[in-house]
PDB file of C-alpha atoms in Angstrom:
ATOM      1  CA  MET A 103     -70.845  -0.541  -6.777  1.00  0.00           C
ATOM      2  CA  SER A 104     -68.984  -3.749  -7.320  1.00  0.00           C
ATOM      3  CA  SER A 105     -68.354  -1.885 -11.371  1.00  0.00           C
ATOM      4  CA  THR A 106     -66.714   0.621  -9.670  1.00  0.00           C
ATOM      5  CA  ASN A 107     -64.872  -0.932  -7.677  1.00  0.00           C
ATOM      6  CA  GLU A 108     -63.460  -3.232  -9.834  1.00  0.00           C
ATOM      7  CA  GLY A 109     -62.888  -0.809 -12.160  1.00  0.00           C
ATOM      8  CA  THR A 110     -60.867   1.016  -9.681  1.00  0.00           C
ATOM      9  CA  SER A 111     -59.310  -2.489  -9.097  1.00  0.00           C
ATOM     10  CA  THR A 112     -58.288  -3.011 -12.248  1.00  0.00           C
ATOM     11  CA  ARG A 113     -56.084   0.870 -12.729  1.00  0.00           C
ATOM     12  CA  LEU A 114     -55.047   0.507  -9.516  1.00  0.00           C
ATOM     13  CA  SER A 115     -52.914  -2.962 -11.175  1.00  0.00           C
ATOM     14  CA  ASN A 116     -52.371  -1.244 -13.765  1.00  0.00           C
ATOM     15  CA  CYS A 117     -50.744   1.372 -12.197  1.00  0.00           C
ATOM     16  CA  ASP A 118     -48.622  -0.918 -10.012  1.00  0.00           C
ATOM     17  CA  THR A 119     -47.773  -2.955 -13.291  1.00  0.00           C
ATOM     18  CA  LEU A 120     -46.346  -0.102 -15.083  1.00  0.00           C
ATOM     19  CA  LYS A 121     -44.445   1.383 -11.571  1.00  0.00           C
ATOM     20  CA  GLN A 122     -42.778  -2.100 -12.055  1.00  0.00           C
ATOM     21  CA  LYS A 123     -41.406  -2.745 -15.144  1.00  0.00           C
ATOM     22  CA  ALA A 124     -40.875   1.356 -15.361  1.00  0.00           C
ATOM     23  CA  CYS A 125     -38.297   0.345 -11.723  1.00  0.00           C
ATOM     24  CA  SER A 126     -37.088  -2.571 -13.788  1.00  0.00           C
ATOM     25  CA  THR A 127     -35.828  -1.101 -16.926  1.00  0.00           C
ATOM     26  CA  MET A 128     -34.206   1.839 -14.335  1.00  0.00           C
ATOM     27  CA  SER A 129     -32.553  -0.262 -12.796  1.00  0.00           C
ATOM     28  CA  LYS A 130     -31.819  -3.133 -15.729  1.00  0.00           C
ATOM     29  CA  GLU A 131     -30.325   0.658 -17.099  1.00  0.00           C
ATOM     30  CA  ILE A 132     -28.403   1.447 -14.158  1.00  0.00           C
ATOM     31  CA  TRP A 133     -26.877  -1.597 -12.981  1.00  0.00           C
ATOM     32  CA  LYS A 134     -25.856  -1.399 -17.617  1.00  0.00           C
ATOM     33  CA  ARG A 135     -23.902   1.701 -16.994  1.00  0.00           C
ATOM     34  CA  ASP A 136     -22.492   0.311 -13.065  1.00  0.00           C
ATOM     35  CA  CYS A 137     -20.851  -1.782 -15.172  1.00  0.00           C
ATOM     36  CA  GLN A 138     -19.710  -0.369 -17.558  1.00  0.00           C
ATOM     37  CA  CYS A 139     -18.255   1.840 -15.710  1.00  0.00           C
ATOM     38  CA  ALA A 140     -16.939  -1.179 -13.504  1.00  0.00           C
ATOM     39  CA  ALA A 141     -15.060  -2.742 -16.047  1.00  0.00           C
ATOM     40  CA  LEU A 142     -13.551   0.776 -16.951  1.00  0.00           C
ATOM     41  CA  ARG A 143     -11.806   1.257 -13.280  1.00  0.00           C
ATOM     42  CA  THR A 144     -10.518  -2.136 -13.907  1.00  0.00           C
ATOM     43  CA  SER A 145      -9.242  -1.992 -16.460  1.00  0.00           C
ATOM     44  CA  TRP A 146      -7.000   1.141 -15.813  1.00  0.00           C
ATOM     45  CA  LEU A 147      -3.447   0.274 -15.258  1.00  0.00           C
ATOM     46  CA  PRO A 148      -1.207   0.619 -16.506  1.00  0.00           C
ATOM     47  CA  GLY A 149      -2.894   3.196 -17.814  1.00  0.00           C
ATOM     48  CA  ILE A 150      -5.703   4.772 -16.580  1.00  0.00           C
ATOM     49  CA  VAL A 151      -9.080   6.331 -18.112  1.00  0.00           C
ATOM     50  CA  THR A 152     -12.788   7.042 -17.202  1.00  0.00           C
ATOM     51  CA  CYS A 153     -16.174   6.513 -17.404  1.00  0.00           C
ATOM     52  CA  PRO A 154     -16.532   8.370 -21.156  1.00  0.00           C
ATOM     53  CA  ARG A 155     -19.273  10.955 -21.485  1.00  0.00           C
ATOM     54  CA  GLN A 156     -22.489  10.014 -23.295  1.00  0.00           C
ATOM     55  CA  SER A 157     -21.124  12.847 -25.753  1.00  0.00           C
ATOM     56  CA  ARG A 158     -18.278  11.817 -26.489  1.00  0.00           C
ATOM     57  CA  SER A 159     -18.785   8.219 -26.298  1.00  0.00           C
ATOM     58  CA  ARG A 160     -17.171   7.415 -30.858  1.00  0.00           C
ATOM     59  CA  MET A 161     -14.066   9.132 -28.859  1.00  0.00           C
ATOM     60  CA  PRO A 162     -10.641   7.455 -27.623  1.00  0.00           C
ATOM     61  CA  LEU A 163     -10.467   6.595 -24.486  1.00  0.00           C
ATOM     62  CA  ILE A 164      -7.511   8.862 -22.356  1.00  0.00           C
ATOM     63  CA  GLN A 165      -4.652   7.628 -20.597  1.00  0.00           C
ATOM     64  CA  VAL A 166      -3.480   9.501 -17.955  1.00  0.00           C
ATOM     65  CA  PRO A 167       1.039   8.997 -18.243  1.00  0.00           C
ATOM     66  CA  GLU A 168       2.992   7.901 -15.419  1.00  0.00           C
ATOM     67  CA  PHE A 169       5.275  11.442 -13.568  1.00  0.00           C
ATOM     68  CA  SER A 170       8.575  10.977 -12.840  1.00  0.00           C
ATOM     69  CA  GLY A 171       8.912  14.381 -11.391  1.00  0.00           C
ATOM     70  CA  ARG A 172      10.779  16.318 -14.062  1.00  0.00           C
ATOM     71  CA  ARG A 173       8.938  19.296 -14.257  1.00  0.00           C
ATOM     72  CA  GLU A 174       8.590  20.473 -17.497  1.00  0.00           C
ATOM     73  CA  ASP A 175       6.362  16.563 -17.055  1.00  0.00           C
ATOM     74  CA  TRP A 176       4.045  19.174 -14.623  1.00  0.00           C
ATOM     75  CA  GLU A 177       1.757  20.980 -16.199  1.00  0.00           C
ATOM     76  CA  SER A 178       0.162  17.601 -18.906  1.00  0.00           C
ATOM     77  CA  PHE A 179       0.163  15.280 -16.033  1.00  0.00           C
ATOM     78  CA  ARG A 180      -1.526  18.119 -13.080  1.00  0.00           C
ATOM     79  CA  ASP A 181      -4.120  19.209 -15.742  1.00  0.00           C
ATOM     80  CA  LEU A 182      -5.407  14.921 -17.237  1.00  0.00           C
ATOM     81  CA  PHE A 183      -5.469  13.768 -13.598  1.00  0.00           C
ATOM     82  CA  LYS A 184      -8.000  16.166 -13.206  1.00  0.00           C
ATOM     83  CA  VAL A 185     -10.587  16.218 -15.525  1.00  0.00           C
ATOM     84  CA  LEU A 186     -10.122  12.146 -15.265  1.00  0.00           C
ATOM     85  CA  ILE A 187      -9.047  11.114 -11.608  1.00  0.00           C
ATOM     86  CA  ASP A 188      -9.518  14.273  -9.371  1.00  0.00           C
ATOM     87  CA  ARG A 189     -12.820  15.570 -10.128  1.00  0.00           C
ATOM     88  CA  ASP A 190     -14.592  12.332 -10.664  1.00  0.00           C
ATOM     89  CA  GLU A 191     -17.195  12.382  -8.750  1.00  0.00           C
ATOM     90  CA  HIS A 192     -17.793   7.918  -8.910  1.00  0.00           C
ATOM     91  CA  LEU A 193     -14.068   7.341  -7.629  1.00  0.00           C
ATOM     92  CA  SER A 194     -13.507   7.903  -3.701  1.00  0.00           C
ATOM     93  CA  ASP A 195     -10.788   9.586  -1.880  1.00  0.00           C
ATOM     94  CA  VAL A 196      -8.562   6.526  -1.324  1.00  0.00           C
ATOM     95  CA  GLU A 197      -8.916   5.334  -4.959  1.00  0.00           C
ATOM     96  CA  ARG A 198      -7.974   8.862  -6.107  1.00  0.00           C
ATOM     97  CA  MET A 199      -5.062   8.131  -3.874  1.00  0.00           C
ATOM     98  CA  TYR A 200      -4.756   4.626  -5.209  1.00  0.00           C
ATOM     99  CA  PHE A 201      -4.379   5.436  -8.587  1.00  0.00           C
ATOM    100  CA  LEU A 202      -2.021   8.538  -7.634  1.00  0.00           C
ATOM    101  CA  LYS A 203       0.499   6.656  -5.724  1.00  0.00           C
ATOM    102  CA  THR A 204       0.597   4.033  -8.599  1.00  0.00           C
ATOM    103  CA  LEU A 205       1.251   6.885 -11.219  1.00  0.00           C
ATOM    104  CA  VAL A 206       3.634   9.407  -9.485  1.00  0.00           C
ATOM    105  CA  LYS A 207       7.158   7.352 -10.317  1.00  0.00           C
ATOM    106  CA  CYS A 208      10.796   8.539  -9.538  1.00  0.00           C
ATOM    107  CA  GLU A 209      12.381  11.172  -7.135  1.00  0.00           C
ATOM    108  CA  ALA A 210       8.484  12.026  -6.880  1.00  0.00           C
ATOM    109  CA  SER A 211       6.775   8.661  -5.505  1.00  0.00           C
ATOM    110  CA  ALA A 212       9.831  10.395  -2.856  1.00  0.00           C
ATOM    111  CA  ALA A 213       7.800  12.998  -1.763  1.00  0.00           C
ATOM    112  CA  LEU A 214       5.154  10.487  -1.395  1.00  0.00           C
ATOM    113  CA  SER A 215       6.028   7.223   0.572  1.00  0.00           C
ATOM    114  CA  THR A 216       5.297   8.202   3.186  1.00  0.00           C
ATOM    115  CA  LEU A 217       1.560   8.542   2.987  1.00  0.00           C
ATOM    116  CA  SER A 218      -0.042   6.025   3.430  1.00  0.00           C
ATOM    117  CA  MET A 219      -2.970   4.322   1.935  1.00  0.00           C
ATOM    118  CA  THR A 220      -6.403   5.555   3.273  1.00  0.00           C
ATOM    119  CA  GLY A 221      -8.415   8.328   1.910  1.00  0.00           C
ATOM    120  CA  ASP A 222      -7.927  11.444   4.330  1.00  0.00           C
ATOM    121  CA  ASN A 223      -4.118  11.752   2.758  1.00  0.00           C
ATOM    122  CA  TYR A 224      -5.518  11.786  -0.588  1.00  0.00           C
ATOM    123  CA  ILE A 225      -5.390  15.672  -0.294  1.00  0.00           C
ATOM    124  CA  THR A 226      -2.268  15.975   1.507  1.00  0.00           C
ATOM    125  CA  ALA A 227      -0.321  14.055  -1.374  1.00  0.00           C
ATOM    126  CA  TRP A 228      -2.022  16.765  -3.439  1.00  0.00           C
ATOM    127  CA  ASN A 229      -0.565  19.012  -1.955  1.00  0.00           C
ATOM    128  CA  LEU A 230       3.178  17.894  -1.552  1.00  0.00           C
ATOM    129  CA  LEU A 231       3.614  17.729  -5.186  1.00  0.00           C
ATOM    130  CA  GLU A 232       1.838  20.974  -6.164  1.00  0.00           C
ATOM    131  CA  ASN A 233       3.908  22.493  -3.678  1.00  0.00           C
ATOM    132  CA  ARG A 234       7.082  20.944  -5.121  1.00  0.00           C
ATOM    133  CA  TYR A 235       6.234  21.404  -8.611  1.00  0.00           C
ATOM    134  CA  GLU A 236       4.189  24.066  -9.255  1.00  0.00           C
ATOM    135  CA  ASN A 237       6.604  26.977  -9.530  1.00  0.00           C
ATOM    136  CA  HIS A 238       6.496  29.144 -12.243  1.00  0.00           C
ATOM    137  CA  ARG A 239       9.176  30.263 -12.183  1.00  0.00           C
ATOM    138  CA  LEU A 240      11.207  27.068 -12.611  1.00  0.00           C
ATOM    139  CA  LEU A 241       8.922  25.790 -14.816  1.00  0.00           C
ATOM    140  CA  VAL A 242       9.784  28.461 -17.293  1.00  0.00           C
ATOM    141  CA  GLN A 243      12.487  28.065 -16.435  1.00  0.00           C
ATOM    142  CA  ASP A 244      12.615  24.667 -17.988  1.00  0.00           C
ATOM    143  CA  HIS A 245      11.236  25.944 -20.842  1.00  0.00           C
ATOM    144  CA  LEU A 246      14.041  28.240 -21.779  1.00  0.00           C
ATOM    145  CA  SER A 247      16.574  25.583 -20.724  1.00  0.00           C
ATOM    146  CA  ALA A 248      15.049  22.895 -23.677  1.00  0.00           C
ATOM    147  CA  LEU A 249      14.124  25.979 -25.613  1.00  0.00           C
ATOM    148  CA  GLN A 250      18.374  27.525 -25.562  1.00  0.00           C
ATOM    149  CA  ALA A 251      19.302  23.505 -26.205  1.00  0.00           C
ATOM    150  CA  LEU A 252      17.746  23.310 -29.588  1.00  0.00           C
ATOM    151  CA  LYS A 253      20.480  22.769 -31.601  1.00  0.00           C
ATOM    152  CA  THR A 254      21.313  25.138 -34.562  1.00  0.00           C
ATOM    153  CA  ILE A 255      20.141  24.595 -38.145  1.00  0.00           C
ATOM    154  CA  ARG A 256      22.260  24.991 -40.581  1.00  0.00           C
ATOM    155  CA  GLU A 257      20.925  24.789 -43.584  1.00  0.00           C
ATOM    156  CA  ASP A 258      17.118  25.369 -45.038  1.00  0.00           C
ATOM    157  CA  SER A 259      16.467  21.357 -45.759  1.00  0.00           C
ATOM    158  CA  VAL A 260      13.957  18.495 -44.193  1.00  0.00           C
ATOM    159  CA  LYS A 261      17.224  16.399 -43.522  1.00  0.00           C
ATOM    160  CA  SER A 262      18.352  19.205 -41.720  1.00  0.00           C
ATOM    161  CA  LEU A 263      14.987  19.845 -38.490  1.00  0.00           C
TER     162      LEU A 263
END
């Protein structure tokens, strides 16, 4: 009977040891990932980057450009901001608000100037920008004006390009 108890005790001890090793390894991996993400987060400004996905670890980090209020720049700013910041589940709304207010400059920042830096204001701030710049008719008009403003090529040569 005593050898059965010793065998059970040894097995339980081995299980506890394995459990401790597994927990320790998992904790180290989580800590390492969190440190990498924190290091990336602290280096976000002036360009903002997010934690790279594992499958894209060899790709360069993407920076979100500042948005000055030029309608022709809105779509690229909107798309990058949405993918890299808005949809990042590791960020809180107050962090998103901070990055939004940091990246929006000039005329566009006037729309956000009255909003305080709180998580509750993030959705309001984003909606203000979308309402102001998400006008497809004006975006098309701006793009057409830019095309019409291009100089006519007078001769077929590299120099005239």
